[in-house]
Coordinates of N, CA and C in Angstrom, one line a residue:
M1 N 0.9 -1.2 0.2 CA 0.1 -0.1 0.1 C 1.2 1.4 0.2
V2 N 0.7 2.1 -0.7 CA 1.1 3.6 -0.9 C 0.8 3.9 0.3
A3 N 1.8 5.1 0.8 CA 1.7 6.0 2.2 C 1.5 7.0 2.2
N4 N 0.5 7.9 1.2 CA 0.5 9.0 1.0 C -0.8 9.2 1.0
P5 N -1.5 9.5 3.0 CA -2.8 9.8 2.9 C -3.5 11.1 1.9
A6 N -3.0 11.9 1.6 CA -3.4 13.0 1.1 C -3.9 12.4 -0.3
R7 N -3.1 12.0 -1.1 CA -3.0 11.4 -2.7 C -4.1 10.4 -2.6
R8 N -4.2 9.2 -1.5 CA -5.0 8.4 -1.7 C -6.4 9.0 -1.3
S9 N -6.7 10.2 -0.5 CA -8.0 10.7 -0.3 C -8.5 11.5 -1.7
Q10 N -7.4 11.8 -2.4 CA -8.0 12.9 -3.6 C -8.2 12.1 -4.6
L11 N -7.6 10.6 -4.7 CA -8.0 9.8 -5.6 C -9.2 9.1 -5.6
A12 N -9.9 8.9 -4.3 CA -10.7 8.3 -3.6 C -12.0 9.7 -3.7
Q13 N -11.7 11.1 -3.8 CA -12.7 12.1 -3.7 C -12.7 11.8 -5.3
A14 N -11.9 11.7 -6.4 CA -11.9 11.8 -8.0 C -12.9 10.5 -8.3
A15 N -12.8 9.4 -7.7 CA -13.4 8.2 -7.9 C -15.1 8.8 -7.3
V16 N -15.3 8.9 -6.5 CA -16.7 9.1 -6.1 C -17.3 10.1 -7.0
A17 N -16.6 11.0 -7.4 CA -17.2 12.1 -8.4 C -17.3 11.4 -9.6
I18 N -16.4 11.0 -10.2 CA -16.8 10.1 -11.3 C -18.3 9.0 -11.1
L19 N -18.3 8.6 -10.3 CA -19.2 7.4 -10.1 C -20.3 8.2 -9.8
G20 N -20.7 9.1 -9.2 CA -21.7 10.0 -8.6 C -22.6 10.8 -9.8
S21 N -21.1 11.1 -10.7 CA -21.5 12.1 -11.8 C -21.9 11.4 -13.0
E22 N -20.8 10.1 -13.5 CA -21.1 9.6 -14.8 C -21.5 8.0 -14.6
G23 N -21.6 7.7 -13.4 CA -21.9 6.2 -13.4 C -20.9 5.2 -13.5
P24 N -21.0 4.0 -13.2 CA -20.0 3.0 -12.7 C -19.4 2.5 -14.2
R25 N -19.7 2.8 -15.5 CA -19.1 2.6 -16.6 C -18.2 3.7 -16.7
A26 N -18.2 4.7 -16.7 CA -17.1 5.5 -16.5 C -15.9 5.6 -15.3
L27 N -16.0 4.6 -14.4 CA -15.1 4.4 -13.2 C -14.2 3.3 -13.8
T28 N -13.0 4.0 -14.3 CA -11.9 3.4 -14.5 C -10.4 4.2 -13.8
H29 N -9.6 3.2 -13.5 CA -8.1 3.6 -12.9 C -7.8 4.8 -14.0
R30 N -7.8 4.9 -15.0 CA -7.3 6.0 -15.7 C -8.3 7.2 -15.8
A31 N -9.4 7.1 -15.8 CA -10.4 8.0 -15.2 C -10.4 8.9 -14.0
V32 N -10.0 7.9 -13.1 CA -9.9 8.4 -11.9 C -8.5 9.2 -11.9
D33 N -7.0 8.9 -12.5 CA -6.1 9.7 -12.5 C -6.3 11.0 -13.1
R34 N -7.2 10.9 -14.3 CA -7.7 12.2 -15.2 C -8.2 13.3 -14.4
K35 N -9.1 12.7 -13.7 CA -10.3 13.7 -12.6 C -9.3 14.2 -11.6
A36 N -8.4 13.3 -11.0 CA -7.6 13.7 -9.7 C -6.2 14.4 -10.6
E37 N -6.3 14.8 -11.8 CA -5.1 15.5 -12.3 C -3.8 14.6 -11.9
L38 N -3.9 13.5 -11.9 CA -2.2 12.8 -11.7 C -1.9 12.3 -12.7
P39 N -0.6 11.8 -12.7 CA 0.2 10.8 -13.7 C -0.9 9.6 -14.1
P40 N -0.8 9.2 -15.4 CA -1.7 7.8 -15.6 C -0.7 6.8 -14.8
G41 N -1.3 5.8 -14.3 CA -1.2 4.9 -13.2 C -0.7 5.3 -11.8
T42 N -1.1 6.2 -11.5 CA -1.2 6.8 -10.1 C -2.4 6.3 -9.5
C43 N -3.4 5.9 -10.2 CA -4.6 5.1 -9.2 C -4.4 3.8 -9.0
A44 N -4.3 3.0 -10.3 CA -3.5 1.7 -10.1 C -2.9 1.1 -9.0
N45 N -1.4 2.4 -8.9 CA -0.5 2.1 -7.9 C -1.0 2.0 -6.4
Y46 N -2.1 3.0 -6.2 CA -2.4 3.1 -4.8 C -3.7 2.1 -4.6
F47 N -4.3 1.7 -5.6 CA -5.6 0.8 -5.3 C -5.4 0.3 -6.7
P48 N -4.7 -1.0 -6.5 CA -4.2 -2.1 -7.8 C -5.8 -2.9 -7.6
S49 N -6.7 -3.1 -6.8 CA -7.8 -3.7 -7.1 C -8.7 -3.1 -7.2
K50 N -10.1 -3.5 -7.8 CA -11.4 -2.9 -7.7 C -11.8 -2.5 -6.2
A51 N -11.3 -3.6 -5.5 CA -12.1 -3.9 -4.4 C -11.2 -2.9 -3.4
E52 N -10.3 -2.6 -3.5 CA -9.3 -1.8 -2.7 C -9.9 -0.2 -3.0
L53 N -10.0 0.2 -4.5 CA -10.7 1.3 -4.6 C -12.0 1.5 -4.3
L54 N -12.8 0.6 -4.3 CA -14.3 0.6 -3.6 C -14.4 0.8 -2.3
L55 N -13.3 0.3 -1.8 CA -13.2 0.5 -0.1 C -12.9 2.0 0.3
A56 N -11.9 2.4 -0.2 CA -11.4 3.8 -0.2 C -12.8 4.8 -0.8
M57 N -13.3 4.4 -1.7 CA -14.6 5.4 -2.2 C -15.8 5.1 -1.1
T58 N -15.8 3.9 -0.5 CA -16.9 3.9 0.6 C -16.6 4.9 1.8
Q59 N -15.3 4.6 2.1 CA -14.9 5.6 3.3 C -14.9 6.9 3.2
R60 N -14.6 7.4 1.9 CA -14.8 8.5 1.4 C -15.9 9.2 1.5
V61 N -17.0 8.5 0.8 CA -18.5 8.8 0.8 C -18.8 9.0 2.3
F62 N -18.5 8.6 3.4 CA -19.2 8.4 4.9 C -18.0 9.7 5.4
E63 N -17.1 9.9 4.8 CA -16.1 10.9 5.6 C -16.9 12.5 4.9
L64 N -17.4 12.2 3.7 CA -18.2 13.5 3.1 C -19.2 13.6 3.8
L65 N -19.8 12.8 4.3 CA -21.6 12.8 4.6 C -21.6 13.1 6.4
A66 N -20.0 12.8 7.0 CA -19.9 13.0 8.4 C -20.7 14.3 8.5
P67 N -21.4 14.4 9.9 CA -22.2 15.6 10.1 C -21.2 16.4 11.1
D68 N -21.6 17.8 11.1 CA -20.8 18.9 11.8 C -21.3 18.8 13.2
P69 N -20.1 18.6 14.2 CA -20.5 18.4 15.4 C -20.8 19.8 15.9
D70 N -20.7 20.8 15.3 CA -21.6 21.9 15.4 C -23.0 22.0 15.9
R71 N -23.8 21.3 14.5 CA -24.6 21.6 14.3 C -25.4 20.2 15.0
L72 N -24.7 19.1 15.3 CA -25.2 18.1 16.3 C -25.2 18.7 17.5
D73 N -24.4 19.4 18.2 CA -24.8 20.5 19.5 C -25.9 20.9 19.7
Q74 N -26.4 21.6 18.2 CA -27.7 22.4 18.2 C -28.8 21.4 18.4
L75 N -28.9 20.3 17.6 CA -29.8 19.7 17.8 C -29.9 18.9 18.7
A76 N -28.8 18.7 19.5 CA -29.1 18.0 21.1 C -29.8 19.0 22.1
D77 N -29.8 20.1 21.7 CA -30.8 20.8 22.5 C -32.7 20.7 22.4
L78 N -32.6 20.2 21.3 CA -34.0 20.2 20.9 C -34.8 19.5 22.0
P79 N -36.0 19.6 21.9 CA -37.0 18.6 22.8 C -36.9 17.3 22.2
A80 N -37.2 16.1 22.8 CA -37.2 14.7 22.4 C -38.1 14.4 21.3
A81 N -39.2 14.9 21.4 CA -40.4 14.9 20.7 C -40.1 15.5 19.4
E82 N -39.4 16.7 19.0 CA -39.2 17.3 18.1 C -37.8 16.8 17.4
A83 N -36.9 16.3 18.0 CA -35.5 16.2 18.0 C -35.5 14.8 16.4
P84 N -36.3 13.9 16.7 CA -36.3 12.9 15.4 C -36.0 13.5 13.9
A85 N -37.1 14.2 13.6 CA -37.8 15.4 12.6 C -36.3 15.8 12.1
R86 N -35.6 16.6 13.0 CA -34.7 18.0 13.0 C -33.4 16.9 12.5
Y87 N -33.3 15.8 13.3 CA -32.2 14.7 12.7 C -32.4 14.6 11.3
A88 N -33.6 14.0 10.7 CA -33.7 13.5 9.6 C -33.6 14.4 8.6
E89 N -34.2 15.5 9.0 CA -34.0 16.8 8.0 C -32.6 16.8 7.8
Y90 N -31.7 17.2 9.0 CA -30.3 17.3 9.0 C -29.6 16.5 8.1
V91 N -29.9 14.9 8.1 CA -29.4 13.9 7.3 C -29.9 14.3 5.7
T92 N -30.6 14.6 5.5 CA -31.3 14.6 4.4 C -30.6 16.0 3.7
E93 N -30.4 17.0 4.3 CA -29.6 18.3 3.7 C -28.1 17.8 3.7
R94 N -27.7 17.1 4.4 CA -26.2 16.5 4.4 C -26.1 15.8 2.9
L95 N -27.0 14.6 2.7 CA -27.1 13.9 1.6 C -27.1 15.0 0.0
L96 N -28.4 15.8 0.6 CA -28.2 16.7 -0.9 C -27.7 17.8 -0.7
E97 N -26.5 18.5 -0.2 CA -25.7 19.2 -0.4 C -24.6 19.0 -1.6
H98 N -24.3 18.1 -1.8 CA -23.3 17.1 -2.8 C -24.3 16.0 -3.4
P99 N -25.0 16.5 -4.5 CA -25.6 15.2 -4.9 C -25.2 14.3 -5.4
Y100 N -24.0 14.5 -6.0 CA -22.9 13.2 -6.7 C -22.6 12.6 -5.5
V101 N -22.2 13.0 -4.2 CA -22.0 11.9 -3.1 C -23.0 11.0 -2.9
A102 N -24.4 11.6 -2.8 CA -25.6 10.4 -2.7 C -25.7 10.0 -3.8
A103 N -25.3 9.8 -4.9 CA -25.5 9.3 -6.1 C -24.7 8.4 -6.2
A104 N -23.3 8.6 -5.6 CA -22.1 7.6 -5.6 C -22.5 6.6 -4.5
L105 N -23.4 7.0 -3.3 CA -23.9 5.9 -2.6 C -24.6 4.9 -3.3
I106 N -25.7 5.7 -3.8 CA -26.6 4.7 -4.2 C -26.2 3.7 -5.5
E107 N -25.1 4.2 -6.6 CA -24.3 3.4 -7.2 C -23.6 2.1 -6.6
L108 N -22.9 2.9 -5.4 CA -22.2 1.8 -4.7 C -23.3 0.4 -4.2
R109 N -24.4 0.8 -3.6 CA -25.2 0.3 -3.1 C -25.8 -1.1 -4.3
L110 N -26.1 0.1 -5.4 CA -26.6 -0.9 -6.5 C -25.6 -2.1 -7.1
E111 N -24.2 -1.5 -6.9 CA -23.2 -2.4 -7.4 C -23.0 -3.6 -6.5
A112 N -23.2 -3.3 -5.4 CA -23.1 -4.6 -4.4 C -24.5 -5.4 -4.4
T113 N -25.3 -5.2 -4.9 CA -26.4 -6.5 -5.3 C -25.8 -7.3 -6.6
R114 N -24.9 -6.6 -7.3 CA -24.5 -7.5 -8.6 C -23.2 -8.4 -8.2
S115 N -22.3 -7.3 -7.1 CA -20.8 -7.7 -6.9 C -20.6 -8.0 -5.7
D116 N -20.1 -9.5 -5.1 CA -19.8 -10.1 -3.7 C -18.5 -9.2 -3.6
D117 N -18.0 -8.7 -4.3 CA -16.5 -7.9 -3.6 C -17.1 -6.7 -3.0
V118 N -18.2 -6.0 -4.1 CA -18.4 -4.8 -3.1 C -19.4 -4.7 -2.3
R119 N -20.2 -6.0 -2.4 CA -21.3 -6.0 -1.1 C -20.3 -6.3 0.0
A120 N -19.1 -7.2 0.0 CA -18.4 -7.5 1.2 C -17.8 -6.1 1.8
V121 N -17.6 -4.9 1.2 CA -16.9 -4.1 1.6 C -18.0 -3.0 1.9
L122 N -19.1 -2.8 1.4 CA -20.4 -2.1 1.6 C -21.0 -2.3 3.1
E123 N -21.8 -3.5 2.7 CA -22.5 -4.3 4.0 C -21.9 -3.7 5.1
P124 N -21.1 -4.2 5.6 CA -20.4 -3.7 7.2 C -20.4 -2.1 7.3
V125 N -20.0 -1.7 6.5 CA -20.1 0.0 6.7 C -21.6 0.4 6.9
L126 N -22.3 0.0 6.6 CA -24.0 0.2 6.2 C -24.6 -0.2 7.3
H127 N -24.3 -1.5 7.7 CA -24.9 -2.0 9.0 C -24.3 -1.4 10.5
Q128 N -23.3 -1.0 10.3 CA -22.3 -0.4 11.4 C -23.1 1.0 11.5
G129 N -23.4 1.7 10.3 CA -23.7 3.0 10.2 C -25.1 2.6 11.3
F130 N -25.9 2.3 10.6 CA -27.4 1.9 11.2 C -27.2 1.7 12.7
A131 N -26.1 0.8 13.4 CA -26.2 0.5 14.4 C -25.5 1.6 15.7
T132 N -24.8 2.5 14.8 CA -24.5 3.7 15.3 C -25.9 4.5 15.4
D133 N -26.4 4.8 14.4 CA -27.6 5.5 14.6 C -28.5 4.8 15.6
V134 N -28.9 3.7 15.7 CA -29.7 3.4 17.0 C -29.1 3.5 18.2
A135 N -28.0 3.5 18.3 CA -27.3 3.7 19.7 C -27.4 5.4 19.8
F136 N -27.3 6.2 19.0 CA -27.2 7.2 19.1 C -28.8 7.7 19.5
H137 N -29.5 7.3 18.8 CA -31.3 7.6 19.0 C -31.5 7.2 20.7
R138 N -31.2 6.0 20.9 CA -31.1 5.6 22.2 C -30.7 6.5 23.3
A139 N -29.0 6.6 23.1 CA -28.3 7.6 23.9 C -29.1 8.5 24.2
R140 N -29.5 9.6 22.9 CA -30.1 10.7 23.0 C -31.8 11.0 23.8
G141 N -32.3 9.7 23.5 CA -33.6 9.4 24.6 C -34.6 9.4 23.9
L142 N -34.3 9.5 22.2 CA -35.6 9.8 21.3 C -36.3 8.7 21.5
P143 N -37.7 9.2 21.2 CA -38.8 8.4 20.9 C -38.7 7.2 19.8
G144 N -39.1 5.9 20.7 CA -39.1 5.1 19.6 C -37.9 4.4 19.7
G145 N -37.8 3.5 18.8 CA -36.1 2.7 19.1 C -35.8 2.2 17.8
R146 N -35.5 1.1 18.0 CA -34.5 0.5 16.2 C -35.5 0.6 15.5
E147 N -36.8 0.1 15.5 CA -38.0 0.2 14.4 C -38.3 1.7 13.6
Q148 N -38.2 2.4 14.6 CA -38.3 4.0 14.2 C -37.1 4.3 13.3
V149 N -36.0 4.2 14.0 CA -34.6 4.7 13.4 C -34.8 3.7 11.9
L150 N -35.1 2.6 11.9 CA -35.3 1.8 10.5 C -36.3 2.8 9.5
W151 N -37.1 3.0 10.2 CA -38.1 3.8 9.3 C -37.5 5.2 8.6
L152 N -36.8 5.8 9.7 CA -36.3 7.1 9.5 C -35.4 6.8 7.9
H153 N -34.2 5.9 8.4 CA -33.7 5.5 7.2 C -34.3 5.3 5.8
H154 N -35.3 4.3 5.8 CA -36.0 4.1 4.4 C -36.8 5.5 4.3
L155 N -36.9 6.3 5.0 CA -37.8 7.5 4.6 C -36.6 8.5 3.9
V156 N -35.7 8.7 4.6 CA -34.3 9.6 4.1 C -33.8 8.9 2.4
N157 N -33.7 7.6 2.7 CA -33.0 7.2 1.2 C -34.1 7.5 0.4
G158 N -35.5 7.0 0.7 CA -36.4 7.5 -0.3 C -36.4 8.7 -1.0
A159 N -36.5 9.3 0.0 CA -36.7 11.1 -0.3 C -35.2 11.7 -1.1
V160 N -34.3 11.4 -0.8 CA -32.7 11.6 -1.5 C -33.0 10.7 -3.0
L161 N -33.2 9.4 -3.1 CA -33.0 8.9 -4.3 C -34.2 9.7 -5.1
D162 N -35.8 10.2 -4.9 CA -36.4 10.7 -5.5 C -35.6 12.2 -5.8
A163 N -35.4 12.9 -5.2 CA -34.8 14.3 -5.2 C -33.6 14.2 -6.1
I164 N -32.9 13.3 -6.2 CA -31.3 13.4 -7.2 C -31.5 12.8 -8.5
T165 N -32.7 12.1 -8.3 CA -33.3 11.4 -10.1 C -34.4 12.0 -10.5
I166 N -35.4 11.8 -10.7 CA -36.3 12.5 -11.1 C -37.8 12.8 -10.4
P167 N -37.9 14.0 -9.7 CA -38.6 14.0 -8.4 C -40.0 14.1 -8.8
V168 N -40.7 13.5 -8.0 CA -42.2 13.4 -8.3 C -42.9 14.5 -7.9
H169 N -42.3 15.3 -7.4 CA -42.8 16.9 -6.9 C -41.6 17.6 -6.7
P170 N -41.2 18.2 -8.4 CA -40.1 18.8 -8.0 C -39.9 20.3 -6.9
G171 N -40.9 21.2 -7.1 CA -40.9 22.0 -6.1 C -40.8 21.9 -4.6
S172 N -40.9 20.6 -3.9 CA -41.1 20.6 -2.5 C -39.8 20.6 -2.1
K173 N -39.6 21.2 -1.0 CA -38.6 20.9 -0.1 C -38.2 19.9 0.3
V174 N -37.2 19.4 0.0 CA -37.2 17.8 0.8 C -37.1 17.6 2.2
G175 N -36.3 18.5 2.5 CA -35.8 18.4 4.0 C -37.0 18.6 4.6
E176 N -38.0 19.7 4.4 CA -39.1 19.9 5.3 C -39.8 18.9 5.1
V177 N -40.0 18.0 4.1 CA -41.0 16.9 3.7 C -40.8 15.4 4.7
V178 N -39.5 15.6 4.8 CA -38.6 14.2 5.5 C -39.2 14.7 6.9
A179 N -39.0 16.2 7.3 CA -39.5 16.5 8.8 C -40.6 16.3 9.2
R180 N -41.7 16.6 8.3 CA -42.9 16.1 8.7 C -43.3 14.8 8.7
A181 N -42.6 14.1 7.5 CA -43.3 12.8 7.6 C -42.2 11.9 9.0
A182 N -41.1 12.3 9.3 CA -40.6 11.6 10.6 C -41.4 12.2 11.6
S183 N -41.9 13.3 11.8 CA -42.5 13.4 12.8 C -43.7 12.6 13.0
K184 N -44.4 12.3 11.8 CA -45.5 11.6 12.2 C -45.1 10.0 12.5
L185 N -44.1 9.7 11.9 CA -43.4 8.1 12.0 C -42.9 7.9 13.8
T186 N -42.4 9.2 13.9 CA -42.3 9.0 15.4 C -43.1 9.1 16.6
A187 N -43.9 9.9 16.2 CA -44.8 10.5 16.9 C -45.6 9.1 18.1

């Protein structure tokens, strides 16, 4: 493994951008080199296998989607009954802030249904993320439990998919719609 973390991150970022904006067929080592504006062969040197590149991309997607600690502090001050809706709204906002990142995550999930290698990389990350969300929900004392967190995941994922593809209601404010639905799901 080549040990330049900044270069690895640059390549992973370029790969996420390609996957999210151009799709899986466009994702090649050479395309990543071009997008990252690095010499040919750099991506293959850092990530010799597709599985290694996909793992780096998965890690980069979740780095890009990481919550802002200050915003979490603000949300922590909300009454427990209101908090799930605002957390769901915030997650939706983060996903839609850079639509190519959300699209890349969806592409990775789709590819995981066709490739055991991708599934082996992505599945544990998604399962751990869900478990972390459930633990956060419980630690915060939010209404409901594991089932409500699952509902909120499905709500946010569906709303984001709709928003970044062909929205059924293009004029709607997706975050607000998610917040209203989340309020009803956790009431």
